[in-house]
Coordinates of N, CA and C in Angstrom, one line a residue:
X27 N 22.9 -10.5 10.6 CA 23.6 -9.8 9.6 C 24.4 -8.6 10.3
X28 N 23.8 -8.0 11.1 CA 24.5 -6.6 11.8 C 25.6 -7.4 12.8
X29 N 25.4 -8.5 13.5 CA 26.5 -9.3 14.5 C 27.8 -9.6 13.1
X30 N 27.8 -9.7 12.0 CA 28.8 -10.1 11.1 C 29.0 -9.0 10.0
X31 N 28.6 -7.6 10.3 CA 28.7 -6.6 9.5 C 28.0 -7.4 8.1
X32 N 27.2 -7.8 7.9 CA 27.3 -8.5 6.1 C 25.4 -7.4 5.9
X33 N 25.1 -6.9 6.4 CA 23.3 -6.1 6.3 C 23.5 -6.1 4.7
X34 N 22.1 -5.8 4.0 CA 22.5 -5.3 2.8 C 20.9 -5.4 2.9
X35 N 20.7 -4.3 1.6 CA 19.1 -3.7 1.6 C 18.1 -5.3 1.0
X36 N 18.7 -5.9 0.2 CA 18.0 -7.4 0.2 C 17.2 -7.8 1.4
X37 N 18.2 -7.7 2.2 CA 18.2 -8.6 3.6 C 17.0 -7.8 4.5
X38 N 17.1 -6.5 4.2 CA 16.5 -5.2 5.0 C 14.7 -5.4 4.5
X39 N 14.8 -5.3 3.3 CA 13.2 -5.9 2.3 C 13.0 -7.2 2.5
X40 N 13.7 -8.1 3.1 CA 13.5 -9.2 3.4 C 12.7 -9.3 5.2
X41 N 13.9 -9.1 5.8 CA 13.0 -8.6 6.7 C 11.9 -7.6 7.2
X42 N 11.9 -7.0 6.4 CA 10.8 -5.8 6.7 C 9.5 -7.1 6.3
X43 N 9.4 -7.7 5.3 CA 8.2 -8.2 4.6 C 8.3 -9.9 5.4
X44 N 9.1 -9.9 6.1 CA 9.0 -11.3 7.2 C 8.4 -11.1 7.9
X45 N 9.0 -9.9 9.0 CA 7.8 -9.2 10.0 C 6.3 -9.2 9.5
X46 N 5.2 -8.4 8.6 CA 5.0 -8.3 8.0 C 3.7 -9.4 7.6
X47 N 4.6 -10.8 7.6 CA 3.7 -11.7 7.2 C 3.5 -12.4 8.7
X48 N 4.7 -12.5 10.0 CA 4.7 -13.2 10.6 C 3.7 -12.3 11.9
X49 N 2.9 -11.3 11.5 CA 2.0 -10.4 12.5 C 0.7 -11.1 11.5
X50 N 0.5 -11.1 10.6 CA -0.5 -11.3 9.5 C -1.2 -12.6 10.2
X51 N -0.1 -13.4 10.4 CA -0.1 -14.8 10.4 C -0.8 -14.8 12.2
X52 N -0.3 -14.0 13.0 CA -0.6 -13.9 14.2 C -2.1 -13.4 14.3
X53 N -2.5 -12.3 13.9 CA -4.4 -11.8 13.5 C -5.3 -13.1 12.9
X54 N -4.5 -13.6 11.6 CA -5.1 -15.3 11.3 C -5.5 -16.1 12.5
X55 N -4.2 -16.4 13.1 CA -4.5 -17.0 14.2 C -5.4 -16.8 15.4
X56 N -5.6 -15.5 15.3 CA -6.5 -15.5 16.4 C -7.7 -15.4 15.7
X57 N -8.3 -14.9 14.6 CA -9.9 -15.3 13.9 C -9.8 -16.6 13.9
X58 N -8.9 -17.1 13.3 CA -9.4 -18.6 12.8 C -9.4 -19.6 14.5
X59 N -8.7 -18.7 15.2 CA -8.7 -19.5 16.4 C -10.0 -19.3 17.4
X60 N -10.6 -18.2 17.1 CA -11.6 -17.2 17.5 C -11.5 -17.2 18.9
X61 N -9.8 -16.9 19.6 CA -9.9 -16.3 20.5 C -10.2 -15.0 20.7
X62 N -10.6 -14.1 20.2 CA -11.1 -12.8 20.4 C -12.3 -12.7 19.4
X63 N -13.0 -11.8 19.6 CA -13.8 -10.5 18.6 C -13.4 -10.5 17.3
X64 N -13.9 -10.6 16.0 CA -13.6 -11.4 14.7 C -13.4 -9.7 14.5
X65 N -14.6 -8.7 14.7 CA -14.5 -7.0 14.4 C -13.0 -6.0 15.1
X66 N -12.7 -7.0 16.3 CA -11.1 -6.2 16.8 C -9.8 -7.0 16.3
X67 N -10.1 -8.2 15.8 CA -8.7 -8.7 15.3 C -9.1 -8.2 13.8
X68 N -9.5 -8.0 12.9 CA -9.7 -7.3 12.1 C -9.1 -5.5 11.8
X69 N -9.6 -5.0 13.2 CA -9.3 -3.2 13.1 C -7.8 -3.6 13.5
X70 N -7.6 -4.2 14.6 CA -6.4 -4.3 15.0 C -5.4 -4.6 13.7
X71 N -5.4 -5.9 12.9 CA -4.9 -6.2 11.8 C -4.3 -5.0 10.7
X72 N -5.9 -4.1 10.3 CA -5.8 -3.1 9.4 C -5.1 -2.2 10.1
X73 N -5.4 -1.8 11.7 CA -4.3 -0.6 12.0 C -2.4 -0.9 12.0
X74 N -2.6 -2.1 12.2 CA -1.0 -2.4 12.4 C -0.1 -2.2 10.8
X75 N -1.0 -2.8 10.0 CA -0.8 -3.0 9.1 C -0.6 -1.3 8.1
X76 N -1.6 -0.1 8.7 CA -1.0 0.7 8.5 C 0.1 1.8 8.9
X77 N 0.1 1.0 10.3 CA 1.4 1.8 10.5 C 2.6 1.0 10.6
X78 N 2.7 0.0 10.1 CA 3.9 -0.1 9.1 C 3.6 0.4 7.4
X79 N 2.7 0.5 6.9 CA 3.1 1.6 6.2 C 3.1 3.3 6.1
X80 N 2.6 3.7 7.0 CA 3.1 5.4 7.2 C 4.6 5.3 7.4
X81 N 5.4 4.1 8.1 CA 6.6 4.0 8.2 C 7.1 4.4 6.7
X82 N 7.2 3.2 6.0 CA 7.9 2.4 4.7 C 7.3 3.6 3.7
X83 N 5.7 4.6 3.6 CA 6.1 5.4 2.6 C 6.8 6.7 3.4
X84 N 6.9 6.9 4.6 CA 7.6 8.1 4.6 C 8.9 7.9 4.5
X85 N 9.6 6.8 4.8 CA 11.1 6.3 4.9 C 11.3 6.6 3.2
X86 N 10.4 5.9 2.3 CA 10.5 6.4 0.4 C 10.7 7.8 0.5
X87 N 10.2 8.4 1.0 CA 10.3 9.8 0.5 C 10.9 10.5 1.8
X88 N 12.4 10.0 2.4 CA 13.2 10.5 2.9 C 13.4 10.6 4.5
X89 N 12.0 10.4 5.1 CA 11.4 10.6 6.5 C 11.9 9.3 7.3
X90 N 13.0 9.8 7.9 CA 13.2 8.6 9.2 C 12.1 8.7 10.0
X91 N 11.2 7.2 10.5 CA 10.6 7.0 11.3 C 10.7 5.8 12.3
X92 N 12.1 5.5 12.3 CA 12.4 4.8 13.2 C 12.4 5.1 14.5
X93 N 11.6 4.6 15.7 CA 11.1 4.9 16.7 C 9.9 5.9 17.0
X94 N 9.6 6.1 16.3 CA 8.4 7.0 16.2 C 6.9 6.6 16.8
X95 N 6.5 7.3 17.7 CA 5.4 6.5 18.3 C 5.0 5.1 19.3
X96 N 3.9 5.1 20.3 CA 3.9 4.5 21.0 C 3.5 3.3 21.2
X97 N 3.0 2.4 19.3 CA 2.3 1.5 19.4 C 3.3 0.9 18.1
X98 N 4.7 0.7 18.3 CA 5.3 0.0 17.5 C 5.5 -1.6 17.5
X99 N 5.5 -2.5 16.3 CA 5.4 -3.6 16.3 C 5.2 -4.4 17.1
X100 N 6.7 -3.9 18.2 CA 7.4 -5.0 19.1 C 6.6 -4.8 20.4
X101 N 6.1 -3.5 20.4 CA 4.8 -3.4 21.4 C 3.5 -4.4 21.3
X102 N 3.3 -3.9 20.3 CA 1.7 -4.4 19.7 C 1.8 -5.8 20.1
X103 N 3.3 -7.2 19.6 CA 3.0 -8.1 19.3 C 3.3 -8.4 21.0
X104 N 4.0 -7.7 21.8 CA 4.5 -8.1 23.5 C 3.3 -7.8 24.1
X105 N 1.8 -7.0 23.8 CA 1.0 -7.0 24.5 C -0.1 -8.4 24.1
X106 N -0.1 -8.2 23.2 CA -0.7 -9.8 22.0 C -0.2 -11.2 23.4
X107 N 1.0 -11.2 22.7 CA 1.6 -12.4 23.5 C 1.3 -12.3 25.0
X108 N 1.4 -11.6 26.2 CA 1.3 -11.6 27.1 C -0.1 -11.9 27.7
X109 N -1.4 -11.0 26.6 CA -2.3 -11.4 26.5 C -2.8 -13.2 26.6
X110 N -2.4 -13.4 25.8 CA -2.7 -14.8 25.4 C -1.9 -15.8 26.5
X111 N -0.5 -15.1 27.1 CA -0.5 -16.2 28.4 C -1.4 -16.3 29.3
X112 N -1.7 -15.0 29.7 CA -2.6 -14.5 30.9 C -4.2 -15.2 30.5
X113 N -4.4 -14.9 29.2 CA -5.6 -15.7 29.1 C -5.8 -17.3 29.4
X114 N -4.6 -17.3 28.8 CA -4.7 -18.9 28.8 C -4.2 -19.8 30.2
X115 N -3.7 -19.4 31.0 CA -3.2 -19.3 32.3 C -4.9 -19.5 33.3
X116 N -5.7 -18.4 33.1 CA -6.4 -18.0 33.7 C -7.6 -18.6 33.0
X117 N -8.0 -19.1 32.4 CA -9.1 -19.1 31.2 C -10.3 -18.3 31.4
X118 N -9.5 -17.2 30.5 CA -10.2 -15.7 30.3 C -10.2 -15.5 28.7
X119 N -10.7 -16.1 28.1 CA -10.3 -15.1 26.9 C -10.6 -14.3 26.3
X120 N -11.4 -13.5 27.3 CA -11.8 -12.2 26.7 C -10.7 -11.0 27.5
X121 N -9.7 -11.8 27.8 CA -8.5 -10.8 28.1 C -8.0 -10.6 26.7
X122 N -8.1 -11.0 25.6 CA -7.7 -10.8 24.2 C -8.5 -9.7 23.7
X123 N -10.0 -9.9 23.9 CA -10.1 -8.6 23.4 C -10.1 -7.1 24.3
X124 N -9.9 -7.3 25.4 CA -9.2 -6.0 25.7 C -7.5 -6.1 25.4
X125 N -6.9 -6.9 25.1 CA -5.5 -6.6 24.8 C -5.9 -5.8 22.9
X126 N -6.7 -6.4 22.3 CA -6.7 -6.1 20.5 C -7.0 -4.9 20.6
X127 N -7.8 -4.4 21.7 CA -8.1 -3.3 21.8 C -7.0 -2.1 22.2
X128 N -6.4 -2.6 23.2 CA -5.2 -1.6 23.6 C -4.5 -1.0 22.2
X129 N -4.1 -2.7 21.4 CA -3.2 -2.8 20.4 C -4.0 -1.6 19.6
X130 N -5.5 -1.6 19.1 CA -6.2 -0.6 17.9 C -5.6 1.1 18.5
X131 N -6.1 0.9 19.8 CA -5.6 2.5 20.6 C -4.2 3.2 20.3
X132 N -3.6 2.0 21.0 CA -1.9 2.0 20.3 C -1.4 2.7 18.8
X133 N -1.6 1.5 18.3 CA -1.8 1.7 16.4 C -2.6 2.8 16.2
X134 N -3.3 3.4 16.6 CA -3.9 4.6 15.9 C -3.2 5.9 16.2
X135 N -2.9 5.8 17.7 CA -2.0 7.1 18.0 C -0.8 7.5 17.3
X136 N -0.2 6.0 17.4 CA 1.1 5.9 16.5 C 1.1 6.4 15.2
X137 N -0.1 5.6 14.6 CA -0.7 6.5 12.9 C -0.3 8.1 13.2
X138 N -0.9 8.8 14.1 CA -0.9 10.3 14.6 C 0.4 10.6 14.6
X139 N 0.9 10.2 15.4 CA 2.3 10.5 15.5 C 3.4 10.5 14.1
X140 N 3.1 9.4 13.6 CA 4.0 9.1 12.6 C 3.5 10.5 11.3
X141 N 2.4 10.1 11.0 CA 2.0 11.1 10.1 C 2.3 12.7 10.8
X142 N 1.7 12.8 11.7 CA 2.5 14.5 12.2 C 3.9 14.4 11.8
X143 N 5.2 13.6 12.3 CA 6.2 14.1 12.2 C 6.7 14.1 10.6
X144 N 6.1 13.2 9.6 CA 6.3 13.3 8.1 C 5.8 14.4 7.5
X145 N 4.3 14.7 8.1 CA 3.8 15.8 7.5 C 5.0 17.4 7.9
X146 N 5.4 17.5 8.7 CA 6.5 18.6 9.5 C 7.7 18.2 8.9
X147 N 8.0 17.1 8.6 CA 9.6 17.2 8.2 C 9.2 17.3 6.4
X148 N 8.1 16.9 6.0 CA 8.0 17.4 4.1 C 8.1 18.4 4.0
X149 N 7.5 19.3 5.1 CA 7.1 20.7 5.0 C 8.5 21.5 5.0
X150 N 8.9 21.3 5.9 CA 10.7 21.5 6.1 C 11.7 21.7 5.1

């Protein structure tokens, strides 16, 4: 849509909630695959899952948080995936759960971050 100028906020709530399901879909897969720790694809799941929304409510109430923090999606899901070559490459798969773990570390700091800079720009 942005290569043919046509974006439109449909498109935008569209993909925000594609993303969204297609990380969802990725934590499934690894319980139900039980390549990892059932208790870190779990925290991992719930933290991702919150910091896409510290994003989406601070974006509601005016707070750009695009790029904000060090454990964003495209991270979370490039450490995931690399994980799982290297595991599977190697047959390790308890290289996944130190990757879910990075990912929890990640995602929580980011939570920090994101929430500091909304908390400072409301205040503003």
């Amino acid at each position: 849509a942005r290569a043919t100028n046509t974006q439109s906020r449909r498109g935008a709530f569209l993909d925000s909630v594609s993303d969204r399901v297609a990380e969802a879909a990725a934590f499934v897969g690894m319980a139900v695959g039980g390549v990892a720790s059932p208790q870190l694809v779990v925290l991992a799941a719930v933290l991702s899952l919150i910091v896409s929304y510290t994003r989406a409510r601070a974006e509601s109430l005016g707070v750009g948080l695009a790029g904000v923090g060090v454990g964003e999606r495209a991270e979370r899901l490039a450490i995931i995936a690399v994980a799982a070559i290297i595991a599977g490459a190697v047959q390790a798969p308890h290289i996944m759960d130190y990757a879910l773990a990075l990912v929890c570390v990640l995602a929580g700091i980011t939570i920090v971050q994101r929430a500091v800079r909304a908390h400072r720009s409301l205040d503003a």
